[in-house]
Amino acid sequence: MRFLRPLVVAVIVLLVSYGSVCAAEKEGRPASDFTLRDLGNKKVTLSDLYGDGPILISLWALWCRPCLEELPHLDKMYREYKDRGLQVLAVSQDSPRSLNKVKSYIKSRKYALRVLTDSNADLTRKFKTKLIPYTLILDSEGDIVYSRTGYRKGQEKELEEIVLGLLKDTQEHEID
Amino acid sequence: MTRSAFLFLISGRKRVRISGSWLRRLRQWREAKGESREVTGVRVHYWVSGLAFHLSPFSFHPSAARRIAGPGPACALAAACRWIAVLAAAVISIALVSGRNASAETYWSGGNQLEYSLAREGGREILEDWFDMEWSSDDLSAGLRYEMFHPHEMSPDSTNHGIPFKYLNYSSRTMTLTVGNFYTLFGRGLALRTYEDRGIRKDSNLEGIKLEMTSGPAGITLLSGKTLNQRGEHRDLLHGLDINVEPLGFLRAGLSYLSNSAPRQPGTRTHELTTWRVQLATGSFDLYLEKGNRSGSWDFCSTDHDQGRGFYGAVSLALDHVGISVEHKDYRGFRFLQSDCATEYNLPPALIREHTFTLLNRHPHELDSDDEKGTQVEILASAGPLGDFLISSSKTDNQDGRLQFQETYFQWEKTLESGQVLAAVDFAKRPEQNQITLVGEAKTWFREEMSVKAQLQHQHVDGLSIGQYDDDLFLVEFSPSVDLSFSLIAEYTNKSELQTSDPGERTNWLHGIVTRSIGTHHYASLMYGTRQAGFLCAGGVCRYEPAFDGLEFKLFSTF
């Protein structure tokens, strides 16, 4: 049994290494579709949003401080580029315990981005992540262009660059 | 469809009536694979112990299931369960054969979480890993989770590994069918909440079948399955029904019904729980009411009640720059227990603030849905240049009016040109102790991506039996870039100096943590040093984490 642990570690390292190779290919695949409710209790289906422009999805929660630090930047980005087709979905992972505070938090901060609630944490399982914030950028067809775990100040610039590259009129200018 | 998906579904020994096209496809696939054995039949496995169904709706053989799933009780289900099984078989068959798009692309995705620790004293090692993998194609997906505990952090004498979570899912716009393991939430958890939280090593997934259907303004969920009890057995059988209707855009109503039976427990009867709920949501006002009744008790559980009731009400109001949340709970004998007297199916809202600061989680209040009532009010205000304010106050009593927990928390936060400051104060009161906690934090950015954060937490505890003592925690974090950070956390307590009962007890702890994002799909952290014992809490459920002295490595990956 003594050699079992190194063996298991070796298998895990191999799997994770293989996963790293696969991760490079993750971008380009379609995002799993989902239907959740927004703060106005309306159903929002991801695939219904395709076609208008890039979609930024961020999984966050009230107990997650990096998430709360990222939200104002996402909101700013949404206000700046919504007319050019950007859609931002901030998906709250708060459990039923904190669900009632999500609306008051968002409204008190006057955020304009669209907030969805996922108190059963279906999206963290769909996207195979155990850490939040988890951010995804999809192109207008619904294919994953970028995904990232965590947030530190400065990373919003990277997001903005990717979003800019996907906005309709940016692409039209490049074609012109 | 890929071969692995076929393998997932097919095993052939018993001859059953199936269409010719199925056999042709299977033979072609086996021939292509180089197998010469005659294919005699198709069987869809359903993993609930003691329950299986075949593609032929009338060949229902619980005894066959015991061969597949190991020893288990004979299926004690009535017609409803059988029809769910038949329906599941039909849906999977239709999806696989007739409704499939031959050109549909298939995708693999996965994630891995590795945790390793090496204690300095005694050299005890713990290696734990969770490996998730999912295959998806169009409207079908299948996945599994491999878990390895060498040994388990919660029970150091137990080493195990296996695949406790596996599923097959068919999903369309109006219907989702899951066979295997799944998590579910009915309403806000008064009736049913099964979930996974690895931080507190909690996994209450159900193993069985779940069907969700929506049609216009109505939705229905049917489920049947078993969850692991605290003895690690799949013993009780749960059936559930949840109905949602939206007669108006802003009004939603729902009803949940659950019944739990323990076929192997002699002389017991079915336990039931019913809840109804109403939700009113407008742009700035939300009202949520949920009420439930529970019946049935286990004679051998000394703490179980014959009858129980639960109520949860919440109002959320958004004014200009101000958000107000008011919640009320009233739970009496409302734990919906399995026959092991310990595992609950429901987890109603606890109405206790979820804290992010370490010392505020040191003495948590754990929800007791058998005997609690209380209220929580939270007000958030954005005062522009003055910063953001948060006031939260909660009080929980027993049904006979004795105080269980009372807390008032005040937080002020302000974002500056090149930094952020935060101050918080918390007063908490329990029958046996009072405590006051102060938190101060400052964060500054030197360049675009370089930051330094300093945090100080001080807690004064005044306990009836443990006397008075203070705890101080200091944290400093340096991030030279967006994907790297170094933290140093020091803690000091005068508890053992003031209480002479255990003078040899440690008074200070110091540990460092390095975190690094490797690309965009891996996140690693390395901790070394000593860490004070404490509670990890999520959703009113807490886990005690003992003091640690050594090295700890964590790696999170998605791909």
XYZ file of C-alpha atoms in Angstrom:
735
model
C 0.000 0.000 0.000
C 2.990 2.316 0.489
C 3.366 2.897 -3.222
C -0.323 3.630 -3.716
C -0.103 7.311 -2.796
C 2.719 8.187 -5.247
C 0.915 6.148 -7.872
C -2.309 8.055 -7.332
C -0.426 11.361 -7.390
C 1.229 10.342 -10.655
C -2.154 9.471 -12.187
C -3.634 12.773 -11.032
C -0.677 14.736 -12.398
C -1.052 12.917 -15.711
C -4.785 13.614 -15.832
C -4.333 17.262 -14.938
C -1.556 17.605 -17.522
C -3.807 16.027 -20.107
C -6.543 18.373 -18.947
C -4.210 21.320 -19.513
C -3.753 20.251 -23.092
C -7.528 19.878 -23.438
C -8.027 23.248 -21.752
C -6.274 24.920 -24.636
C -9.006 23.439 -26.799
C -11.816 24.449 -24.431
C -12.081 27.805 -26.064
C -14.146 27.367 -29.194
C -16.616 24.833 -27.855
C -20.240 25.886 -27.241
C -21.237 26.772 -23.693
C -23.765 24.494 -22.012
C -27.195 26.038 -22.253
C -29.060 26.966 -19.083
C -32.258 28.625 -17.920
C -32.250 30.693 -14.739
C -34.357 33.483 -13.265
C -33.349 37.112 -13.018
C -34.129 39.403 -10.096
C -37.477 40.306 -11.670
C -38.368 36.582 -11.611
C -38.184 36.306 -15.422
C -36.736 33.176 -17.009
C -33.541 33.764 -18.970
C -32.262 31.099 -21.349
C -28.692 31.523 -22.493
C -29.295 30.360 -26.060
C -32.012 33.022 -26.485
C -29.337 35.682 -26.104
C -27.168 34.467 -28.965
C -26.812 36.632 -32.031
C -26.727 40.095 -30.518
C -23.104 40.224 -29.459
C -20.631 38.797 -26.953
C -21.909 37.500 -23.621
C -19.912 37.773 -20.430
C -20.948 35.396 -17.651
C -19.628 35.801 -14.132
C -20.389 33.444 -11.262
C -20.336 35.347 -7.971
C -21.750 35.360 -4.436
C -22.239 37.843 -1.624
C -19.779 35.982 0.638
C -17.022 36.148 -2.008
C -15.026 39.363 -1.629
C -13.069 39.141 -4.914
C -16.449 38.707 -6.655
C -17.778 41.902 -5.070
C -14.594 43.708 -6.124
C -15.067 42.543 -9.706
C -18.765 43.460 -10.033
C -18.311 47.257 -10.389
C -15.838 46.685 -13.237
C -18.241 44.332 -15.002
C -21.045 46.831 -14.539
C -18.888 49.624 -15.952
C -17.992 47.473 -18.941
C -21.653 46.658 -19.511
C -22.711 50.314 -19.415
C -19.936 51.224 -21.833
C -20.518 48.513 -24.432
C -24.169 47.469 -24.112
C -25.142 49.611 -27.085
C -22.588 47.743 -29.157
C -24.115 44.374 -28.250
C -22.359 43.297 -25.038
C -24.499 41.353 -22.582
C -23.342 40.686 -19.029
C -24.897 37.969 -16.860
C -23.819 38.067 -13.222
C -25.005 34.717 -11.855
C -25.377 34.689 -8.076
C -24.349 31.420 -6.436
C -25.787 32.453 -3.095
C -27.597 29.729 -1.208
C -31.251 30.207 -0.197
C -29.870 31.572 3.067
C -28.530 34.716 1.376
C -30.797 34.849 -1.646
C -33.026 37.561 -0.222
C -30.053 39.914 0.153
C -28.936 39.679 -3.485
C -31.564 42.045 -4.842
C -31.070 44.638 -2.116
C -27.297 44.499 -2.653
C -27.526 44.953 -6.422
C -30.159 47.687 -6.234
C -28.386 49.621 -3.493
C -25.289 49.751 -5.673
C -27.328 50.776 -8.735
C -25.803 48.100 -10.919
C -27.279 47.909 -14.395
C -25.955 44.470 -15.380
C -28.358 41.540 -15.495
C -28.267 39.412 -12.343
C -29.476 35.814 -12.359
C -29.861 33.532 -9.359
C -28.583 29.965 -9.202
C -29.029 28.907 -5.593
C -28.722 25.214 -6.490
C -25.201 25.934 -7.886
C -26.042 24.221 -11.181
C -23.647 26.410 -13.156
C -20.590 25.687 -11.042
C -21.228 22.016 -11.767
C -21.885 22.667 -15.456
C -18.638 24.589 -15.802
C -16.737 22.174 -13.524
C -15.411 24.875 -11.245
C -15.246 24.901 -7.470
C -13.896 28.410 -7.137
C -15.577 31.733 -7.772
C -15.488 34.264 -9.295
C -15.511 32.282 -12.515
C -15.749 34.307 -15.686
C -16.629 33.188 -19.182
C -16.807 35.167 -22.394
C -18.883 33.766 -25.241
C -18.999 35.050 -28.791
C -22.344 35.903 -30.357
C -22.756 32.275 -31.487
C -22.430 30.992 -27.922
C -18.950 29.522 -28.277
C -16.584 29.927 -25.320
C -13.846 32.391 -26.175
C -12.306 32.798 -22.738
C -12.701 31.411 -19.222
C -10.883 32.226 -15.997
C -11.034 31.490 -12.279
C -10.488 34.215 -9.665
C -10.179 37.966 -9.793
C -7.438 40.430 -8.972
C -7.414 44.074 -9.829
C -6.117 44.591 -13.340
C -7.755 41.503 -14.802
C -10.741 43.555 -15.960
C -8.475 45.065 -18.616
C -7.859 41.638 -20.094
C -11.627 41.032 -20.188
C -12.224 44.371 -21.859
C -9.670 43.648 -24.576
C -11.340 40.336 -25.378
C -14.822 41.888 -25.371
C -13.640 44.697 -27.650
C -12.335 42.134 -30.114
C -15.758 40.485 -30.229
C -18.006 43.523 -30.503
C -19.891 43.719 -33.780
C -18.817 47.161 -34.904
C -15.163 46.448 -34.030
C -15.264 43.475 -36.371
C -17.051 45.528 -39.035
C -14.372 48.240 -38.777
C -11.684 45.592 -39.220
C -13.425 44.266 -42.335
C -13.735 47.797 -43.729
C -23.092 8.651 -30.215
C -19.695 7.642 -28.893
C -18.763 4.134 -27.836
C -18.322 5.142 -24.230
C -21.853 6.420 -24.101
C -23.050 3.127 -25.505
C -21.044 1.233 -22.909
C -22.605 3.425 -20.286
C -26.040 2.243 -21.261
C -25.727 -1.257 -22.538
C -25.234 -4.640 -21.056
C -26.580 -7.727 -22.731
C -27.456 -11.052 -21.195
C -31.200 -11.234 -21.016
C -33.232 -11.290 -24.212
C -35.806 -8.520 -24.401
C -38.026 -7.242 -27.155
C -36.315 -4.462 -29.029
C -36.562 -3.025 -32.478
C -34.474 -4.359 -35.341
C -32.719 -1.071 -35.922
C -31.378 -1.103 -32.381
C -29.874 -4.538 -32.868
C -28.437 -3.632 -36.254
C -26.751 -0.550 -34.826
C -25.375 -2.489 -31.919
C -24.100 -5.339 -34.057
C -22.432 -2.871 -36.419
C -20.795 -1.139 -33.528
C -19.584 -4.407 -31.968
C -18.275 -5.605 -35.351
C -16.472 -2.353 -35.884
C -14.967 -2.830 -32.430
C -13.806 -6.342 -33.427
C -16.090 -8.260 -31.071
C -17.589 -11.483 -32.380
C -19.950 -12.308 -29.471
C -23.617 -12.420 -30.399
C -25.599 -9.529 -29.112
C -28.709 -10.743 -27.411
C -30.306 -7.785 -25.777
C -30.221 -4.293 -24.445
C -30.740 -3.188 -20.921
C -30.668 0.264 -19.381
C -29.334 0.274 -15.844
C -30.795 2.453 -13.180
C -28.390 2.813 -10.296
C -30.666 3.072 -7.301
C -29.978 0.119 -5.044
C -32.742 -2.361 -5.345
C -34.328 -0.788 -8.376
C -33.803 -1.369 -12.043
C -35.788 -1.154 -15.205
C -35.370 -2.478 -18.671
C -36.225 -0.998 -22.010
C -39.208 -3.276 -22.087
C -41.674 -1.533 -19.759
C -43.131 -4.698 -18.290
C -39.891 -6.495 -17.441
C -39.309 -4.925 -14.078
C -36.956 -7.079 -12.002
C -35.735 -5.764 -8.672
C -33.826 -8.967 -8.098
C -31.757 -8.304 -11.205
C -30.953 -4.928 -9.821
C -29.483 -6.467 -6.710
C -26.965 -8.243 -8.897
C -25.990 -4.924 -10.410
C -26.004 -2.707 -7.399
C -25.069 -5.128 -4.666
C -27.186 -6.168 -1.711
C -30.165 -3.953 -1.243
C -33.831 -4.011 -0.317
C -36.464 -5.279 -2.666
C -38.054 -2.405 -4.472
C -40.979 -1.228 -2.394
C -42.219 1.212 -4.950
C -45.720 1.458 -6.183
C -46.998 2.291 -9.618
C -45.762 5.890 -9.591
C -42.136 4.905 -9.318
C -42.542 2.207 -11.935
C -44.016 4.696 -14.345
C -41.150 7.118 -13.758
C -38.790 4.311 -14.625
C -40.754 3.424 -17.727
C -40.870 7.050 -18.770
C -37.138 7.414 -18.245
C -36.444 4.392 -20.380
C -38.718 5.695 -23.081
C -37.176 9.151 -23.119
C -33.635 7.840 -23.269
C -34.572 5.415 -26.021
C -36.275 8.102 -28.068
C -33.416 10.516 -27.559
C -30.767 7.974 -28.464
C -32.406 6.421 -31.456
C -34.920 8.563 -33.218
C -34.247 12.097 -32.144
C -30.476 12.198 -32.470
C -28.664 14.372 -34.878
C -26.048 12.174 -36.488
C -23.748 15.094 -37.094
C -23.948 16.400 -33.503
C -20.506 17.143 -32.134
C -19.410 15.665 -28.845
C -17.452 17.493 -26.156
C -15.535 16.539 -23.051
C -15.122 18.814 -20.080
C -13.814 18.266 -16.607
C -12.355 19.596 -13.426
C -10.005 18.399 -10.734
C -9.445 19.399 -7.136
C -6.369 18.072 -5.381
C -5.612 18.680 -1.703
C -2.486 17.427 0.018
C -1.302 18.089 3.544
C 1.717 16.966 5.519
C 1.656 17.544 9.258
C 5.018 18.437 10.812
C 4.368 16.466 13.973
C 4.049 12.754 13.289
C 4.435 13.231 9.538
C 0.772 12.448 8.862
C -0.138 12.850 5.209
C -3.597 13.405 3.740
C -4.191 13.249 0.021
C -7.681 13.947 -1.315
C -8.820 14.337 -4.883
C -12.068 14.953 -6.744
C -12.018 14.404 -10.490
C -15.098 15.404 -12.520
C -15.629 14.521 -16.137
C -18.565 15.122 -18.471
C -19.341 14.055 -21.984
C -21.964 16.012 -23.855
C -23.496 15.830 -27.265
C -26.372 18.024 -28.316
C -29.099 17.408 -25.710
C -27.466 14.431 -23.998
C -24.767 14.457 -21.378
C -23.192 11.916 -19.072
C -20.663 12.418 -16.351
C -18.997 11.050 -13.282
C -16.913 12.106 -10.333
C -14.035 10.035 -9.043
C -13.135 10.724 -5.422
C -10.065 9.571 -3.560
C -9.362 10.001 0.158
C -6.023 8.748 1.356
C -7.039 9.026 4.155
C -10.243 11.032 4.574
C -9.628 14.347 6.336
C -12.735 13.857 8.464
C -11.852 10.304 9.523
C -8.079 9.731 9.417
C -8.428 5.949 9.775
C -10.483 5.594 6.622
C -8.899 5.348 3.169
C -11.216 4.975 0.238
C -11.854 5.863 -3.362
C -14.628 5.370 -5.857
C -17.185 6.944 -8.141
C -19.993 8.137 -5.874
C -21.443 10.504 -8.469
C -22.468 9.517 -11.984
C -25.343 10.551 -14.189
C -26.969 10.516 -17.567
C -28.937 13.574 -18.535
C -31.282 14.397 -21.387
C -32.263 18.022 -21.644
C -34.552 19.874 -24.023
C -36.359 23.209 -23.737
C -39.366 21.665 -22.042
C -37.940 18.632 -20.299
C -34.891 17.513 -18.351
C -34.422 13.927 -17.311
C -31.578 12.852 -15.056
C -30.835 9.265 -14.175
C -28.098 8.672 -11.619
C -26.909 11.218 -9.044
C -28.233 14.760 -8.824
C -28.702 17.767 -6.554
C -32.053 19.427 -6.013
C -33.553 22.441 -4.346
C -37.293 22.829 -3.795
C -38.292 26.409 -3.002
C -35.774 27.846 -0.551
C -34.879 24.548 1.051
C -37.718 24.147 3.550
C -38.784 20.958 1.790
C -35.639 19.688 0.114
C -32.085 20.781 -0.408
C -29.395 18.354 -1.512
C -26.037 19.914 -2.262
C -22.291 19.535 -2.243
C -19.883 21.761 -0.346
C -16.363 20.385 -0.314
C -15.188 23.112 2.063
C -17.267 21.498 4.784
C -17.010 17.991 3.222
C -20.759 17.817 2.726
C -22.346 15.912 -0.142
C -26.027 14.997 0.078
C -26.648 14.083 -3.565
C -29.623 11.890 -4.366
C -29.127 8.715 -6.367
C -32.156 7.942 -8.467
C -34.181 9.637 -11.153
C -35.408 13.185 -11.667
C -37.764 14.516 -14.300
C -38.373 18.232 -14.782
C -40.992 19.469 -17.244
C -42.173 22.942 -18.125
C -45.141 23.988 -20.161
C -45.973 27.666 -20.502
C -46.369 29.180 -17.050
C -46.250 25.826 -15.242
C -43.448 23.500 -14.253
C -43.289 20.170 -12.493
C -40.450 18.165 -10.971
C -40.738 14.507 -10.039
C -37.974 12.621 -8.308
C -37.233 9.387 -6.594
C -33.951 8.428 -5.010
C -31.724 7.737 -2.062
C -29.042 9.742 -0.358
C -26.179 8.473 1.766
C -26.910 8.575 5.469
C -24.297 9.230 8.132
C -23.449 5.539 8.284
C -22.555 5.625 4.598
C -25.589 3.589 3.516
C -28.236 4.226 0.876
C -31.147 3.108 3.047
C -34.201 5.366 2.917
C -36.166 6.005 -0.238
C -37.398 9.512 -1.013
C -40.115 10.467 -3.501
C -40.710 14.085 -4.337
C -43.027 16.291 -6.325
C -42.663 20.013 -6.913
C -45.127 22.135 -8.876
C -44.574 25.743 -9.942
C -47.121 28.021 -11.564
C -46.866 31.620 -12.722
C -50.403 32.923 -13.236
C -49.039 36.448 -13.682
C -45.585 37.675 -14.632
C -44.885 39.022 -11.163
C -46.593 36.257 -9.191
C -45.327 32.736 -8.699
C -46.742 29.962 -6.550
C -45.506 26.490 -5.773
C -46.167 23.299 -3.899
C -43.734 20.601 -2.781
C -44.548 17.164 -1.483
C -42.018 14.638 -0.176
C -42.393 11.192 1.267
C -39.625 9.182 2.863
C -39.744 5.492 3.727
C -37.231 3.100 5.224
C -38.126 -0.332 3.826
C -35.640 -2.144 6.042
C -36.816 -0.594 9.295
C -39.509 -2.818 10.856
C -42.672 -1.171 12.115
C -42.008 2.237 10.627
C -44.316 4.256 8.434
C -43.852 6.740 5.672
C -42.865 10.238 6.682
C -44.242 13.155 4.730
C -43.511 16.821 4.269
C -45.606 19.325 2.345
C -44.819 22.980 1.710
C -46.504 25.704 -0.307
C -44.981 29.002 -1.357
C -45.887 32.306 -2.959
C -43.488 34.799 -4.497
C -44.269 38.301 -5.610
C -41.515 40.084 -7.515
C -41.583 43.576 -8.950
C -38.716 45.863 -9.889
C -38.067 47.154 -6.399
C -40.135 44.921 -4.131
C -39.980 41.179 -3.440
C -42.127 39.095 -1.155
C -41.532 35.401 -0.503
C -43.629 33.202 1.802
C -43.177 29.489 2.354
C -45.007 27.339 4.875
C -44.779 23.620 5.512
C -45.983 20.713 7.626
C -44.148 17.515 8.437
C -45.615 14.277 9.784
C -44.175 10.998 10.995
C -41.365 10.172 13.384
C -38.882 7.378 13.933
C -39.709 5.668 17.232
C -36.047 4.917 17.845
C -34.925 8.563 17.359
C -35.168 10.223 20.738
C -35.082 13.717 19.220
C -37.586 13.177 16.421
C -41.014 14.840 16.620
C -44.328 13.333 15.476
C -45.472 16.513 13.810
C -43.641 19.591 12.706
C -44.210 22.896 10.996
C -42.060 25.520 9.383
C -42.512 29.031 8.099
C -40.137 31.350 6.257
C -41.060 34.821 5.064
C -38.869 37.390 3.350
C -39.294 40.908 2.065
C -36.759 42.718 -0.040
C -37.129 46.401 -0.792
C -34.908 48.485 -3.039
C -35.033 52.253 -2.688
C -32.737 54.832 -4.187
C -29.203 53.682 -3.154
C -30.693 51.706 -0.263
C -31.556 48.008 -0.109
C -33.519 46.487 2.765
C -34.000 42.798 3.476
C -36.263 41.496 6.257
C -36.632 37.772 6.928
C -38.523 35.761 9.512
C -38.299 32.068 10.412
C -40.364 29.806 12.643
C -39.353 26.142 12.708
C -40.783 23.597 15.141
C -39.964 19.907 14.728
C -39.199 20.602 11.092
C -36.110 18.447 10.511
C -37.032 15.979 7.798
C -34.876 13.098 8.953
C -33.785 9.801 7.509
C -34.086 6.688 9.654
C -30.480 7.061 10.833
C -31.830 9.920 13.016
C -29.152 12.298 11.755
C -29.300 12.941 8.005
C -31.655 15.727 6.955
C -33.243 16.236 3.558
C -34.206 19.851 4.168
C -32.146 22.894 5.056
C -34.325 25.967 5.626
C -32.742 29.432 5.603
C -30.822 30.000 8.846
C -31.128 33.810 8.939
C -27.608 34.198 10.275
C -25.139 36.371 8.432
C -22.490 34.532 6.387
C -19.148 36.110 7.304
C -15.936 36.179 5.329
C -13.640 37.196 8.203
C -11.903 34.369 10.075
C -12.646 35.376 13.671
C -16.319 35.992 12.930
C -16.598 32.346 11.942
C -14.833 31.126 15.100
C -18.029 30.714 17.136
C -20.819 30.035 14.663
C -24.459 29.345 15.331
C -25.633 26.147 13.705
C -29.240 25.969 12.557
C -31.637 23.772 14.549
C -34.777 23.529 12.444
C -36.519 21.553 15.215
C -36.697 24.475 17.592
C -35.981 27.963 16.299
C -37.710 31.194 15.500
C -36.208 34.520 14.690
C -35.779 37.536 12.444
C -32.987 39.091 10.440
C -32.891 42.634 9.076
C -30.177 43.841 6.745
C -29.823 47.351 5.345
C -27.326 48.315 2.662
C -26.741 51.930 1.694
C -24.466 53.519 -0.855
C -23.719 57.042 0.335
C -21.574 58.133 -2.603
C -18.382 59.836 -1.403
C -19.019 58.674 2.169
C -18.770 55.044 1.143
C -21.017 51.993 1.469
C -22.712 51.006 4.720
C -24.106 47.674 5.837
C -26.096 47.008 9.009
C -27.259 43.496 9.788
C -29.127 42.416 12.870
C -30.486 38.973 13.674
C -32.057 37.282 16.669
C -32.866 33.605 17.111
C -34.847 32.179 20.040
C -36.097 28.769 21.040
C -39.802 28.146 20.679
C -40.130 28.751 24.424
C -38.504 32.171 24.065
C -34.971 31.432 25.299
C -32.285 33.322 23.375
C -30.125 31.149 21.132
C -28.187 33.698 19.137
C -28.213 37.429 18.627
C -25.897 39.393 16.380
C -25.480 42.941 15.173
C -22.951 43.639 12.465
C -21.957 47.009 11.085
C -19.624 47.507 8.121
C -18.313 50.570 6.327
C -16.394 50.317 3.066
C -14.964 52.965 0.792
C -13.160 52.748 -2.508
C -10.496 55.386 -2.999
C -8.514 56.502 -6.042
C -5.811 53.913 -5.473
C -7.129 51.722 -2.708
C -9.916 50.501 -0.513
C -10.643 50.723 3.221
C -13.035 48.725 5.368
C -14.047 48.776 9.014
C -16.484 46.440 10.749
C -17.744 45.749 14.229
C -19.762 42.732 15.334
C -21.606 42.039 18.590
C -22.751 38.478 19.165
C -24.588 36.979 22.121
C -25.320 33.357 23.006
C -26.687 31.766 26.179
C -23.191 30.863 27.295
C -21.019 33.661 25.920
C -20.833 37.171 24.487
C -18.270 38.423 22.028
C -17.250 41.592 20.271
C -15.172 41.580 17.109
C -13.458 44.474 15.343
C -12.131 44.304 11.795
C -10.032 46.846 9.908
C -8.665 46.465 6.405
C -6.732 48.662 3.999
C -5.719 47.846 0.459
C -3.652 49.887 -1.926
C -2.485 49.535 -5.515
C 1.018 50.724 -6.304
C 0.952 50.124 -9.988
C -1.683 48.795 -12.339
C -1.500 45.252 -11.057
C 0.547 45.396 -7.846
C -1.312 45.575 -4.540
C -0.780 45.298 -0.793
C -3.500 44.474 1.716
C -3.335 44.611 5.498
C -6.086 43.322 7.774
C -6.463 43.287 11.536
C -9.125 41.375 13.454
C -9.604 41.559 17.194
C -12.087 39.513 19.191
C -12.977 39.676 22.863
C -14.841 36.677 24.233
C -16.626 36.620 27.565
C -17.841 33.097 28.289
C -19.717 31.779 31.295
C -17.645 28.610 31.561
C -14.479 29.546 29.677
C -13.946 33.014 31.106
C -12.657 36.020 29.174
C -9.946 36.089 26.564
C -8.840 37.968 23.448
C -7.885 36.830 19.998
C -5.934 38.902 17.474
C -5.375 38.052 13.838
C -3.143 39.988 11.474
C -2.989 39.386 7.751
C -0.760 40.991 5.161
C -1.002 40.136 1.477
C 1.238 41.214 -1.364
C 0.277 40.682 -5.002
C 3.065 41.582 -7.428
C 0.892 40.644 -10.398
C -2.663 39.564 -11.171
C -1.825 35.864 -10.975
C 0.446 35.701 -7.920
C 0.047 36.571 -4.242
C 1.918 36.050 -0.974
C 0.102 36.190 2.358
C 1.283 36.024 5.936
C -1.282 35.338 8.668
C -0.432 35.615 12.362
C -2.750 34.939 15.262
C -2.328 35.421 18.983
C -4.617 34.524 21.884
C -4.249 34.985 25.607
C -6.799 32.265 26.305
C -4.379 29.832 27.912
C -2.564 32.575 29.835
C -5.790 33.699 31.478
C -7.108 30.194 32.053
C -4.628 28.021 33.834
C -6.434 24.766 33.017
C -4.134 24.024 30.092
C -1.040 26.207 30.359
C 0.777 24.233 27.669
C -1.728 25.256 25.010
C -0.343 27.155 22.027
C -0.854 30.924 22.110
C 0.337 31.994 18.669
C 0.104 30.743 15.117
C 1.860 31.873 11.982
C 1.457 30.641 8.438
C 2.210 31.827 4.946
C 0.225 31.182 1.773
C 1.343 31.520 -1.831
C -1.383 31.461 -4.487
C -0.685 31.276 -8.186
C -2.953 31.138 -11.221
C -1.366 28.882 -13.815
C -2.790 30.007 -17.107
C -6.524 30.575 -16.903
C -7.501 27.023 -15.970
C -5.401 26.149 -12.925
C -5.261 27.754 -9.526
C -2.746 26.569 -6.933
C -2.144 27.469 -3.297
C 0.647 26.415 -0.956
C 0.394 26.999 2.774
C 3.121 26.408 5.350
C 3.125 27.009 9.088
C 0.690 26.786 11.964
C -3.015 27.552 11.777
C -5.501 27.914 14.622
C -8.475 25.563 14.816
C -11.799 26.937 13.736
C -15.074 26.385 11.997
C -15.760 26.440 8.301
C -19.414 27.291 7.708
C -21.662 27.356 4.679
C -25.420 27.869 4.678
C -25.786 27.299 8.406
C -23.822 24.058 8.286
C -20.420 24.096 9.924
C -17.391 21.870 10.079
C -14.712 22.026 12.719
C -11.236 22.183 11.277
C -8.594 21.231 13.838
C -5.418 23.233 14.362
C -2.745 22.433 11.815
C 1.032 22.607 11.735
C 2.682 21.685 8.458
C 2.367 22.038 4.718
C -0.815 22.137 2.656
C -1.111 22.198 -1.117
C -4.286 22.712 -3.166
C -4.696 22.629 -6.916
C -7.936 23.452 -8.723
C -8.205 22.768 -12.442
C -10.903 23.070 -15.074
C -10.613 21.801 -18.611
